[in-house]
Coordinates of N, CA and C and ligand atoms in Angstrom, one line a residue:
M1 N 0.8 -1.2 0.0 CA 0.0 0.0 0.0 C 0.9 1.3 0.0
E2 N 0.4 2.3 -0.7 CA 1.2 3.5 -0.7 C 0.2 4.7 -0.7
Y3 N 0.6 5.9 -0.3 CA -0.2 7.1 -0.4 C 0.3 7.9 -1.6
I4 N -0.6 8.4 -2.4 CA -0.3 9.4 -3.4 C -1.1 10.6 -2.9
G5 N -0.4 11.5 -2.3 CA -1.1 12.6 -1.6 C -2.2 12.0 -0.7
E6 N -3.4 12.5 -0.9 CA -4.5 12.0 0.0 C -5.0 10.6 -0.4
W7 N -4.6 10.1 -1.5 CA -5.2 8.9 -2.0 C -4.4 7.7 -1.5
M8 N -5.2 6.7 -0.9 CA -4.6 5.5 -0.5 C -4.6 4.5 -1.7
L9 N -3.5 4.0 -2.1 CA -3.5 3.1 -3.3 C -3.1 1.7 -2.8
H10 N -3.9 0.8 -3.3 CA -3.6 -0.7 -3.0 C -3.5 -1.4 -4.4
D11 N -2.3 -1.9 -4.7 CA -2.2 -2.6 -6.0 C -2.3 -4.1 -5.7
M12 N -3.4 -4.7 -6.2 CA -3.6 -6.1 -6.0 C -3.1 -7.0 -7.1
E13 N -2.8 -8.2 -6.8 CA -2.3 -9.2 -7.8 C -3.4 -9.5 -8.8
E14 N -4.5 -10.0 -8.3 CA -5.6 -10.4 -9.2 C -6.9 -10.1 -8.6
V15 N -7.8 -9.5 -9.4 CA -9.2 -9.2 -9.0 C -10.2 -9.6 -10.1
G16 N -11.5 -9.7 -9.7 CA -12.5 -9.8 -10.7 C -12.6 -8.5 -11.4
S17 N -13.0 -7.5 -10.7 CA -13.1 -6.1 -11.2 C -12.7 -5.2 -10.1
T18 N -11.8 -4.2 -10.4 CA -11.4 -3.2 -9.4 C -12.6 -2.4 -8.9
N19 N -13.6 -2.2 -9.8 CA -14.8 -1.5 -9.4 C -15.5 -2.2 -8.2
D20 N -15.6 -3.5 -8.3 CA -16.2 -4.3 -7.3 C -15.4 -4.2 -6.0
E21 N -14.1 -4.2 -6.1 CA -13.2 -4.1 -4.9 C -13.4 -2.8 -4.2
V22 N -13.5 -1.7 -4.9 CA -13.7 -0.4 -4.3 C -15.2 -0.4 -3.7
K23 N -16.1 -1.0 -4.4 CA -17.5 -1.0 -3.9 C -17.5 -1.7 -2.5
K24 N -16.8 -2.8 -2.4 CA -16.8 -3.6 -1.1 C -16.1 -2.7 -0.1
L25 N -15.0 -2.0 -0.4 CA -14.3 -1.2 0.5 C -15.1 0.0 1.0
S26 N -16.0 0.5 0.1 CA -16.8 1.7 0.4 C -17.8 1.4 1.5
E27 N -18.0 0.1 1.8 CA -19.0 -0.3 2.9 C -18.4 -0.1 4.2
N28 N -17.1 0.0 4.3 CA -16.4 0.1 5.6 C -15.6 1.4 5.8
I29 N -15.7 2.3 5.0 CA -14.9 3.6 5.1 C -15.8 4.8 5.0
I30 N -15.3 5.9 5.5 CA -16.0 7.2 5.4 C -15.0 8.2 5.1
G31 N -15.2 9.0 4.1 CA -14.3 10.2 3.8 C -13.0 9.9 3.1
E32 N -12.6 8.6 3.1 CA -11.2 8.4 2.5 C -11.3 8.4 1.0
K33 N -10.2 8.7 0.4 CA -10.0 8.6 -1.0 C -9.2 7.4 -1.3
V34 N -9.8 6.5 -2.0 CA -9.1 5.2 -2.2 C -8.9 4.8 -3.7
I35 N -7.9 4.1 -4.0 CA -7.7 3.6 -5.3 C -7.3 2.1 -5.2
I36 N -7.9 1.3 -6.0 CA -7.5 -0.1 -6.1 C -7.1 -0.4 -7.5
S37 N -5.8 -0.8 -7.7 CA -5.4 -1.2 -9.0 C -5.1 -2.7 -9.0
A38 N -4.9 -3.3 -10.2 CA -4.7 -4.7 -10.2 C -3.7 -5.1 -11.3
Q39 N -2.9 -6.1 -11.0 CA -2.0 -6.5 -12.1 C -2.7 -7.4 -13.1
R40 N -3.8 -8.1 -12.6 CA -4.6 -8.9 -13.5 C -6.1 -8.6 -13.1
Q41 N -6.9 -8.4 -14.1 CA -8.4 -8.2 -13.9 C -9.1 -9.3 -14.7
I42 N -9.8 -10.2 -14.1 CA -10.3 -11.3 -14.9 C -11.8 -11.2 -15.2
N43 N -12.5 -10.2 -14.6 CA -13.9 -10.1 -14.9 C -14.3 -8.6 -15.1
G44 N -13.5 -7.9 -15.9 CA -13.7 -6.4 -16.0 C -14.9 -6.1 -16.8
R45 N -15.6 -5.0 -16.3 CA -16.8 -4.6 -17.0 C -16.5 -3.3 -17.8
G46 N -17.2 -3.2 -18.9 CA -17.2 -2.0 -19.7 C -18.5 -1.3 -19.6
R47 N -18.7 -0.2 -20.4 CA -19.9 0.5 -20.4 C -21.0 -0.3 -21.1
R48 N -22.2 0.0 -20.8 CA -23.4 -0.5 -21.5 C -23.4 -2.0 -21.6
G49 N -23.0 -2.7 -20.5 CA -23.0 -4.1 -20.4 C -21.9 -4.9 -21.1
R50 N -20.9 -4.1 -21.6 CA -19.8 -4.8 -22.3 C -18.8 -5.3 -21.4
T51 N -17.9 -6.2 -21.9 CA -16.8 -6.7 -21.1 C -15.5 -5.9 -21.4
W52 N -14.7 -5.7 -20.3 CA -13.4 -5.1 -20.6 C -12.3 -6.2 -20.4
I53 N -11.7 -6.5 -21.5 CA -10.7 -7.6 -21.5 C -9.4 -7.2 -20.7
G54 N -9.0 -8.1 -19.8 CA -7.9 -7.8 -18.9 C -6.6 -8.3 -19.4
L55 N -6.0 -7.6 -20.4 CA -4.7 -8.1 -21.0 C -3.5 -7.8 -20.1
D56 N -2.6 -8.7 -19.9 CA -1.5 -8.5 -19.0 C -0.6 -7.3 -19.4
G57 N -0.2 -6.6 -18.4 CA 0.6 -5.4 -18.7 C -0.2 -4.1 -18.8
N58 N -1.5 -4.2 -18.9 CA -2.3 -3.0 -19.0 C -2.7 -2.5 -17.6
L59 N -3.2 -1.3 -17.5 CA -3.6 -0.7 -16.2 C -5.1 -0.8 -16.0
F60 N -5.4 -1.3 -14.8 CA -6.8 -1.4 -14.4 C -6.9 -0.8 -13.0
F61 N -7.7 0.3 -12.8 CA -7.8 0.8 -11.5 C -9.2 1.5 -11.3
S62 N -9.5 1.6 -10.0 CA -10.8 2.3 -9.7 C -10.5 3.3 -8.5
Q63 N -11.0 4.5 -8.7 CA -11.0 5.4 -7.6 C -12.3 5.4 -6.8
G64 N -12.2 5.6 -5.5 CA -13.4 5.7 -4.7 C -13.3 7.0 -4.0
L65 N -14.3 7.9 -4.2 CA -14.4 9.2 -3.4 C -15.8 9.5 -3.1
E66 N -16.0 10.2 -2.0 CA -17.3 10.7 -1.7 C -17.6 12.0 -2.4
C67 N -18.8 12.0 -3.0 CA -19.2 13.3 -3.7 C -20.7 13.2 -3.9
D68 N -21.2 14.4 -4.2 CA -22.7 14.6 -4.5 C -23.0 13.9 -5.9
L69 N -24.2 13.2 -5.9 CA -24.5 12.5 -7.2 C -24.6 13.5 -8.3
N70 N -24.9 14.8 -8.1 CA -25.0 15.7 -9.2 C -23.7 16.1 -9.7
A71 N -22.6 15.6 -9.1 CA -21.2 16.0 -9.6 C -20.7 14.9 -10.6
I72 N -21.5 13.9 -10.9 CA -21.1 12.8 -11.7 C -20.6 13.3 -13.1
G73 N -21.4 14.2 -13.7 CA -21.0 14.7 -15.0 C -19.7 15.4 -15.0
A74 N -19.4 16.2 -14.0 CA -18.2 16.9 -13.8 C -17.0 16.0 -13.6
L75 N -17.3 14.9 -12.8 CA -16.2 14.0 -12.6 C -15.7 13.2 -13.8
V76 N -16.7 12.9 -14.7 CA -16.3 12.2 -15.9 C -15.3 13.1 -16.7
F77 N -15.7 14.4 -16.8 CA -14.8 15.3 -17.5 C -13.5 15.5 -16.9
I78 N -13.5 15.6 -15.5 CA -12.2 15.8 -14.8 C -11.3 14.6 -15.0
S79 N -11.9 13.4 -14.9 CA -11.1 12.2 -15.1 C -10.5 12.0 -16.5
T80 N -11.4 12.3 -17.5 CA -10.9 12.0 -18.9 C -9.9 13.1 -19.3
L81 N -10.1 14.3 -18.8 CA -9.1 15.4 -19.0 C -7.8 15.0 -18.4
S82 N -7.9 14.4 -17.2 CA -6.6 14.0 -16.5 C -5.9 12.9 -17.3
L83 N -6.7 12.0 -17.9 CA -6.1 11.0 -18.7 C -5.4 11.6 -19.9
W84 N -6.2 12.6 -20.5 CA -5.7 13.3 -21.7 C -4.3 13.9 -21.4
R85 N -4.3 14.7 -20.3 CA -3.0 15.4 -19.9 C -1.9 14.4 -19.6
T86 N -2.2 13.3 -18.9 CA -1.1 12.3 -18.6 C -0.5 11.7 -19.9
I87 N -1.4 11.4 -20.8 CA -0.8 10.8 -22.1 C -0.1 11.9 -22.9
Q88 N -0.7 13.1 -23.0 CA -0.1 14.1 -23.8 C 1.3 14.5 -23.3
D89 N 1.4 14.5 -21.9 CA 2.7 14.9 -21.3 C 3.8 13.8 -21.6
L90 N 3.3 12.6 -21.8 CA 4.3 11.5 -22.2 C 4.9 11.7 -23.5
N91 N 4.1 12.3 -24.4 CA 4.6 12.7 -25.8 C 3.8 13.8 -26.3
P92 N 4.3 15.0 -26.2 CA 3.5 16.2 -26.6 C 3.2 16.2 -28.1
L93 N 3.8 15.4 -28.9 CA 3.6 15.3 -30.4 C 2.4 14.4 -30.7
L94 N 2.0 13.6 -29.8 CA 1.0 12.5 -30.0 C -0.3 13.2 -30.2
D95 N -1.1 12.6 -31.1 CA -2.5 13.0 -31.4 C -3.4 12.4 -30.3
V96 N -3.7 13.1 -29.3 CA -4.6 12.6 -28.2 C -5.9 13.3 -28.2
K97 N -7.0 12.6 -28.3 CA -8.3 13.3 -28.3 C -9.3 12.6 -27.3
L98 N -10.3 13.4 -27.0 CA -11.3 12.9 -26.1 C -12.6 12.6 -26.9
K99 N -13.2 11.4 -26.6 CA -14.4 11.0 -27.3 C -15.5 11.0 -26.3
W100 N -16.6 11.7 -26.5 CA -17.7 11.8 -25.6 C -18.3 10.4 -25.4
P101 N -18.7 9.9 -24.2 CA -18.6 10.6 -23.0 C -17.2 10.4 -22.3
N102 N -16.6 9.2 -22.4 CA -15.5 9.0 -21.5 C -14.4 8.2 -22.0
D103 N -14.1 8.3 -23.3 CA -13.0 7.5 -23.9 C -11.8 8.5 -24.2
V104 N -10.6 7.9 -24.3 CA -9.5 8.7 -24.8 C -9.0 8.0 -26.0
L105 N -8.7 8.7 -27.1 CA -8.2 8.2 -28.3 C -6.8 8.7 -28.6
V106 N -6.0 7.7 -29.1 CA -4.6 8.1 -29.6 C -4.6 7.7 -31.0
N107 N -4.3 8.7 -31.9 CA -4.3 8.5 -33.3 C -5.6 7.9 -33.8
D108 N -6.7 8.4 -33.2 CA -8.1 8.0 -33.5 C -8.5 6.6 -33.1
K109 N -7.7 6.0 -32.2 CA -8.0 4.7 -31.7 C -8.1 4.7 -30.2
K110 N -9.0 3.9 -29.7 CA -9.3 4.0 -28.2 C -8.2 3.4 -27.4
V111 N -7.7 4.2 -26.5 CA -6.6 3.7 -25.6 C -7.1 3.5 -24.2
S112 N -8.2 4.2 -23.8 CA -8.6 4.1 -22.5 C -10.2 4.3 -22.4
G113 N -10.8 3.6 -21.4 CA -12.2 3.7 -21.2 C -12.5 3.8 -19.7
M114 N -13.7 4.3 -19.4 CA -14.0 4.5 -18.0 C -15.5 4.1 -17.7
L115 N -15.6 3.5 -16.5 CA -17.0 3.0 -16.1 C -17.2 3.6 -14.7
L116 N -18.2 4.5 -14.7 CA -18.6 5.1 -13.4 C -19.7 4.3 -12.7
E117 N -19.6 4.0 -11.5 CA -20.6 3.3 -10.7 C -20.8 3.9 -9.4
K118 N -21.9 3.6 -8.7 CA -22.2 4.1 -7.4 C -21.7 3.1 -6.4
G119 N -21.0 3.6 -5.3 CA -20.6 2.7 -4.2 C -21.6 2.9 -3.1
E120 N -21.1 2.5 -1.9 CA -22.0 2.7 -0.7 C -22.0 4.1 -0.2
G121 N -23.2 4.5 0.3 CA -23.4 5.9 0.8 C -23.1 6.9 -0.3
K122 N -22.2 7.8 0.0 CA -21.9 8.9 -1.0 C -20.8 8.6 -1.9
Y123 N -20.3 7.3 -1.9 CA -19.1 7.0 -2.7 C -19.4 6.8 -4.1
L124 N -18.6 7.4 -4.9 CA -18.7 7.2 -6.4 C -17.4 6.5 -6.8
I125 N -17.6 5.6 -7.8 CA -16.4 4.8 -8.2 C -16.1 5.1 -9.7
I126 N -14.9 5.5 -9.9 CA -14.4 5.8 -11.2 C -13.5 4.7 -11.7
G127 N -13.9 3.8 -12.5 CA -13.1 2.7 -12.9 C -12.5 3.0 -14.3
I128 N -11.2 2.8 -14.4 CA -10.5 3.2 -15.6 C -9.6 2.1 -16.1
G129 N -9.6 1.8 -17.4 CA -8.7 0.9 -18.0 C -7.9 1.6 -19.0
V130 N -6.6 1.4 -19.0 CA -5.7 2.1 -20.0 C -4.8 1.0 -20.6
N131 N -4.9 0.9 -21.9 CA -4.1 0.0 -22.7 C -2.6 0.5 -22.7
I132 N -1.8 0.0 -21.8 CA -0.4 0.4 -21.6 C 0.4 -0.3 -22.6
K133 N 0.3 -1.7 -22.6 CA 1.2 -2.5 -23.4 C 0.5 -3.1 -24.7
I134 N -0.8 -3.4 -24.6 CA -1.4 -4.2 -25.6 C -2.9 -3.9 -25.8
S135 N -3.4 -4.0 -27.0 CA -4.8 -3.6 -27.2 C -5.5 -4.9 -27.7
P136 N -6.8 -5.0 -27.3 CA -7.5 -6.2 -27.7 C -7.9 -6.1 -29.2
N137 N -7.5 -7.0 -30.0 CA -7.7 -7.0 -31.4 C -8.8 -7.9 -31.8
L138 N -10.0 -7.6 -31.5 CA -11.1 -8.5 -31.8 C -11.9 -8.0 -33.0
V139 N -12.4 -8.9 -33.8 CA -13.1 -8.5 -34.9 C -14.4 -7.7 -34.6
N140 N -15.0 -8.0 -33.5 CA -16.3 -7.4 -33.2 C -16.2 -6.1 -32.3
M141 N -15.0 -5.6 -32.2 CA -14.8 -4.3 -31.4 C -15.7 -3.3 -32.1
I142 N -16.4 -2.4 -31.3 CA -17.2 -1.4 -31.9 C -16.4 -0.2 -32.4
Y143 N -15.1 -0.2 -31.9 CA -14.3 1.0 -32.2 C -12.8 0.5 -32.3
P144 N -12.0 1.0 -33.2 CA -10.6 0.5 -33.2 C -9.9 0.9 -31.9
C145 N -9.0 0.0 -31.5 CA -8.3 0.2 -30.2 C -6.8 0.2 -30.5
T146 N -6.1 0.8 -29.5 CA -4.6 0.7 -29.6 C -4.1 0.7 -28.2
S147 N -2.8 0.7 -28.0 CA -2.1 0.8 -26.7 C -1.1 1.8 -26.8
L148 N -0.6 2.3 -25.7 CA 0.5 3.3 -25.7 C 1.7 2.8 -26.3
H149 N 2.0 1.5 -26.0 CA 3.2 0.8 -26.5 C 3.1 0.8 -28.1
E150 N 1.9 0.4 -28.6 CA 1.8 0.4 -30.1 C 1.9 1.8 -30.7
E151 N 1.7 2.8 -29.9 CA 1.8 4.2 -30.5 C 3.2 4.8 -30.1
G152 N 4.1 3.9 -29.6 CA 5.5 4.4 -29.4 C 5.8 5.0 -28.0
V153 N 4.8 4.8 -27.1 CA 5.0 5.4 -25.7 C 5.2 4.3 -24.7
E154 N 6.4 4.3 -24.0 CA 6.7 3.3 -23.0 C 6.5 4.0 -21.6
V155 N 5.7 3.3 -20.8 CA 5.5 3.9 -19.4 C 5.1 2.7 -18.5
D156 N 5.6 2.8 -17.3 CA 5.2 1.8 -16.3 C 3.8 2.1 -15.8
R157 N 3.0 1.0 -15.6 CA 1.6 1.3 -15.4 C 1.4 2.1 -14.1
L158 N 2.2 1.8 -13.0 CA 1.9 2.6 -11.8 C 2.5 4.0 -11.9
D159 N 3.5 4.2 -12.6 CA 4.0 5.6 -12.9 C 2.9 6.4 -13.6
F160 N 2.3 5.7 -14.6 CA 1.1 6.4 -15.3 C 0.1 6.7 -14.3
L161 N -0.3 5.8 -13.4 CA -1.3 6.0 -12.4 C -1.0 7.2 -11.5
R162 N 0.3 7.3 -11.0 CA 0.7 8.4 -10.1 C 0.6 9.7 -10.8
S163 N 1.0 9.8 -12.1 CA 0.8 11.1 -12.8 C -0.6 11.4 -13.0
Y164 N -1.4 10.4 -13.4 CA -2.9 10.6 -13.5 C -3.4 11.3 -12.3
I165 N -3.1 10.7 -11.1 CA -3.7 11.2 -9.9 C -3.3 12.7 -9.6
D166 N -2.0 13.0 -9.9 CA -1.6 14.4 -9.8 C -2.4 15.3 -10.7
N167 N -2.7 14.9 -11.9 CA -3.5 15.7 -12.8 C -4.9 15.7 -12.3
F168 N -5.4 14.6 -11.8 CA -6.8 14.6 -11.3 C -7.0 15.6 -10.2
N169 N -6.0 15.6 -9.3 CA -6.0 16.5 -8.1 C -6.1 18.0 -8.6
S170 N -5.3 18.3 -9.7 CA -5.2 19.7 -10.2 C -6.6 20.0 -10.8
Y171 N -7.1 19.2 -11.7 CA -8.4 19.5 -12.3 C -9.5 19.5 -11.3
Y172 N -9.5 18.6 -10.3 CA -10.5 18.6 -9.3 C -10.5 19.9 -8.5
G173 N -9.3 20.4 -8.2 CA -9.1 21.7 -7.5 C -9.7 22.9 -8.4
I174 N -9.4 22.8 -9.7 CA -10.0 23.9 -10.5 C -11.5 23.9 -10.5
W175 N -12.1 22.7 -10.5 CA -13.5 22.5 -10.5 C -14.1 23.0 -9.2
Q176 N -13.4 22.7 -8.1 CA -13.9 23.1 -6.7 C -13.9 24.7 -6.6
N177 N -12.8 25.3 -7.2 CA -12.6 26.7 -7.1 C -13.5 27.5 -8.1
D178 N -13.5 27.0 -9.3 CA -14.0 27.8 -10.4 C -15.2 27.2 -11.1
G179 N -15.6 26.0 -10.7 CA -16.8 25.4 -11.2 C -16.5 24.6 -12.5
F180 N -17.6 24.2 -13.2 CA -17.4 23.3 -14.3 C -17.0 24.0 -15.6
E181 N -17.2 25.3 -15.7 CA -17.0 25.9 -17.0 C -15.5 25.8 -17.5
P182 N -14.5 26.1 -16.7 CA -13.1 25.9 -17.3 C -12.8 24.4 -17.6
I183 N -13.4 23.5 -16.9 CA -13.1 22.1 -17.2 C -13.8 21.7 -18.5
K184 N -15.0 22.2 -18.7 CA -15.7 21.9 -19.9 C -15.0 22.6 -21.1
Q185 N -14.6 23.8 -21.0 CA -13.9 24.5 -22.1 C -12.6 23.7 -22.5
E186 N -11.8 23.3 -21.5 CA -10.6 22.6 -21.8 C -10.9 21.2 -22.5
W187 N -11.9 20.6 -21.9 CA -12.3 19.3 -22.5 C -12.7 19.5 -24.0
L188 N -13.5 20.5 -24.3 CA -14.0 20.7 -25.6 C -12.8 21.0 -26.6
T189 N -11.7 21.7 -26.1 CA -10.6 22.0 -26.9 C -9.9 20.7 -27.4
H190 N -10.1 19.6 -26.6 CA -9.4 18.3 -27.0 C -10.4 17.3 -27.6
A191 N -11.7 17.7 -27.7 CA -12.7 16.7 -28.1 C -12.6 16.4 -29.6
K192 N -12.8 15.2 -29.9 CA -12.9 14.8 -31.3 C -14.3 15.1 -31.9
G193 N -14.3 15.7 -33.1 CA -15.5 15.8 -33.8 C -16.3 17.0 -33.5
L194 N -15.8 18.0 -32.7 CA -16.6 19.2 -32.4 C -16.9 20.0 -33.6
N195 N -18.1 20.4 -33.7 CA -18.6 21.1 -34.9 C -18.6 20.3 -36.2
E196 N -18.6 19.0 -36.0 CA -18.6 18.1 -37.2 C -19.8 17.2 -37.1
A197 N -20.2 16.6 -38.2 CA -21.3 15.6 -38.2 C -20.9 14.3 -37.5
I198 N -21.7 13.9 -36.6 CA -21.4 12.6 -35.9 C -22.7 11.8 -35.9
V199 N -22.6 10.5 -35.5 CA -23.7 9.6 -35.3 C -23.7 9.1 -33.9
V200 N -24.8 9.2 -33.2 CA -24.8 8.6 -31.8 C -25.8 7.4 -31.9
H201 N -25.2 6.3 -31.4 CA -25.9 5.0 -31.4 C -26.4 4.7 -30.0
L202 N -27.7 4.5 -29.9 CA -28.3 4.1 -28.6 C -29.5 3.2 -28.8
D203 N -29.4 2.0 -28.2 CA -30.5 1.0 -28.3 C -31.0 0.8 -29.7
N204 N -30.2 0.4 -30.6 CA -30.6 0.2 -32.0 C -31.1 1.4 -32.7
E205 N -30.9 2.5 -32.2 CA -31.3 3.7 -32.9 C -30.1 4.7 -33.1
D206 N -30.0 5.1 -34.4 CA -28.9 6.1 -34.7 C -29.5 7.5 -34.8
T207 N -28.8 8.4 -34.1 CA -29.2 9.9 -34.3 C -28.0 10.6 -34.9
E208 N -28.3 11.3 -36.0 CA -27.3 12.1 -36.7 C -27.4 13.5 -36.4
G209 N -26.3 14.2 -36.4 CA -26.3 15.7 -36.3 C -24.9 16.2 -36.1
V210 N -24.9 17.5 -35.8 CA -23.6 18.2 -35.7 C -23.3 18.3 -34.2
F211 N -22.2 17.9 -33.7 CA -21.8 17.9 -32.3 C -21.4 19.3 -32.0
T212 N -22.3 20.1 -31.3 CA -22.0 21.5 -31.1 C -21.4 21.8 -29.7
G213 N -21.4 20.8 -28.8 CA -20.9 21.1 -27.4 C -21.5 20.2 -26.4
V214 N -21.3 20.6 -25.1 CA -21.9 19.8 -24.0 C -22.6 20.8 -23.1
D215 N -23.6 20.3 -22.3 CA -24.3 21.3 -21.4 C -23.6 21.2 -20.0
E216 N -24.2 21.9 -19.1 CA -23.5 22.0 -17.7 C -23.5 20.7 -17.0
Q217 N -24.3 19.7 -17.4 CA -24.2 18.4 -16.8 C -23.3 17.4 -17.6
G218 N -22.9 17.9 -18.7 CA -22.0 17.0 -19.5 C -22.7 16.3 -20.7
A219 N -24.1 16.6 -20.8 CA -24.8 15.9 -21.9 C -24.3 16.5 -23.2
L220 N -24.3 15.6 -24.2 CA -23.8 16.0 -25.6 C -24.9 16.8 -26.3
L221 N -24.6 17.9 -26.9 CA -25.5 18.7 -27.7 C -25.4 18.4 -29.1
L222 N -26.5 17.9 -29.7 CA -26.5 17.5 -31.1 C -27.5 18.3 -31.9
N223 N -27.0 19.0 -32.9 CA -27.9 19.8 -33.7 C -28.4 18.9 -34.9
T224 N -29.6 18.5 -34.7 CA -30.2 17.6 -35.7 C -31.2 18.3 -36.6
R225 N -31.7 17.6 -37.6 CA -32.7 18.2 -38.5 C -33.9 18.8 -37.8
T226 N -34.2 18.2 -36.6 CA -35.4 18.7 -35.9 C -35.0 19.6 -34.7
G227 N -33.8 20.0 -34.6 CA -33.4 20.9 -33.6 C -32.3 20.4 -32.7
I228 N -32.0 21.1 -31.6 CA -30.9 20.6 -30.7 C -31.4 19.5 -29.8
K229 N -30.7 18.4 -29.8 CA -31.1 17.3 -28.9 C -30.0 17.2 -27.8
K230 N -30.4 16.9 -26.6 CA -29.4 16.6 -25.5 C -29.3 15.1 -25.4
I231 N -28.1 14.6 -25.5 CA -27.9 13.2 -25.5 C -27.2 12.8 -24.2
Y232 N -27.8 11.9 -23.4 CA -27.3 11.6 -22.1 C -26.5 10.3 -22.1
A233 N -26.7 9.4 -23.1 CA -26.0 8.1 -23.2 C -25.9 7.7 -24.6
G234 N -24.9 6.9 -24.9 CA -24.8 6.4 -26.3 C -23.4 6.2 -26.7
D235 N -23.2 5.7 -27.9 CA -21.8 5.5 -28.5 C -21.7 6.4 -29.7
V236 N -20.7 7.2 -29.7 CA -20.5 8.2 -30.8 C -19.6 7.6 -31.9
F237 N -20.0 7.8 -33.1 CA -19.2 7.4 -34.3 C -19.0 8.6 -35.2
Y238 N -17.8 8.6 -35.8 CA -17.5 9.7 -36.7 C -17.5 9.3 -38.1
P239 N -18.5 9.6 -38.9 CA -18.6 9.1 -40.2 C -17.4 9.7 -41.0
Q240 N -16.9 8.9 -42.0 CA -15.8 9.4 -42.8 C -16.3 10.6 -43.6
R241 N -15.4 11.6 -43.6 CA -15.8 12.8 -44.5 C -15.9 12.3 -45.9
K242 N -17.0 12.7 -46.6 CA -17.1 12.3 -48.0 C -16.1 13.1 -48.8
Q243 N -15.4 12.4 -49.7 CA -14.4 13.1 -50.6 C -15.1 13.6 -51.8
I244 N -14.8 14.9 -52.1 CA -15.4 15.5 -53.4 C -14.3 15.3 -54.5
V245 N -14.7 14.5 -55.5 CA -13.8 14.2 -56.5 C -14.1 15.0 -57.8
N246 N -13.2 15.8 -58.3 CA -13.5 16.6 -59.5 C -13.1 15.7 -60.7
E247 N -14.1 15.4 -61.5 CA -13.9 14.6 -62.7 C -13.6 15.4 -63.9
Ligands
BTN1 C1 -15.6 1.2 -21.4 O1 -14.9 1.8 -22.2 O2 -16.5 0.5 -21.8 C2 -15.3 1.3 -20.0 C3 -14.2 0.4 -19.6 C4 -13.8 0.5 -18.1 C5 -12.8 -0.6 -17.7 C6 -12.3 -0.4 -16.3 S1 -10.9 -1.4 -16.0 C7 -11.0 -0.9 -14.3 C8 -12.4 -0.9 -13.9 N1 -12.9 -2.2 -13.5 C9 -13.8 -2.6 -14.3 O3 -14.4 -3.7 -14.2 N2 -14.1 -1.8 -15.3 C10 -13.2 -0.6 -15.1

């Protein structure tokens, strides 16, 4: 066990899901900020009922902290921005983008995902997977994936986690002092597809429109043929830009 500032970090050998470990822990603690990471995760969960494959050498961790339920939107943005900063600092020339709501892309491929869940009492669990060494190359992936190693970045998983926590603390401080607006503005600066046509897939239904921003809760604002729609959940896709060919 080690402390990263106020955060108590426990790196475990093998878990089912780090989110479940923090959920269990949250039944017996009050006020503490905790992180559980694991060298192996054998039953990892992804968003929308999907599985998160636990490939050796990658980073799996969950943060547990007490906060108001209406802060969930802000926390998603604080966490993904912290991941963005951590990766960009490893190589300032790398193309690192944020994909609504909570993915990080390197060279347009997913390198990190996040699953937010509720713990006991006021605990919120932020579960993050980062492909440090290897990416799952499955035919039925809904989005292309990569790893930091495959993009030429070498980093130890716990060093990555320590830098992430430093960045998380900074952005969390900004949010506490100045509110969501500066977080939102910085997030939008690094968002993929802003002011471009996107497709949002939810429950077998596709909604098309121009991604114009996010609201104060973090909902995606989509300018559709029938007006601005607020999107609270879904998978975003970026259609290929049509090429205009002069014949
Ligand atoms: C997604 O993109 O679908 C979210 C993936 C979240 C995976 C992480 S790995 C650590 C934590 N424990 C889990 O079971 N899931 C999250």
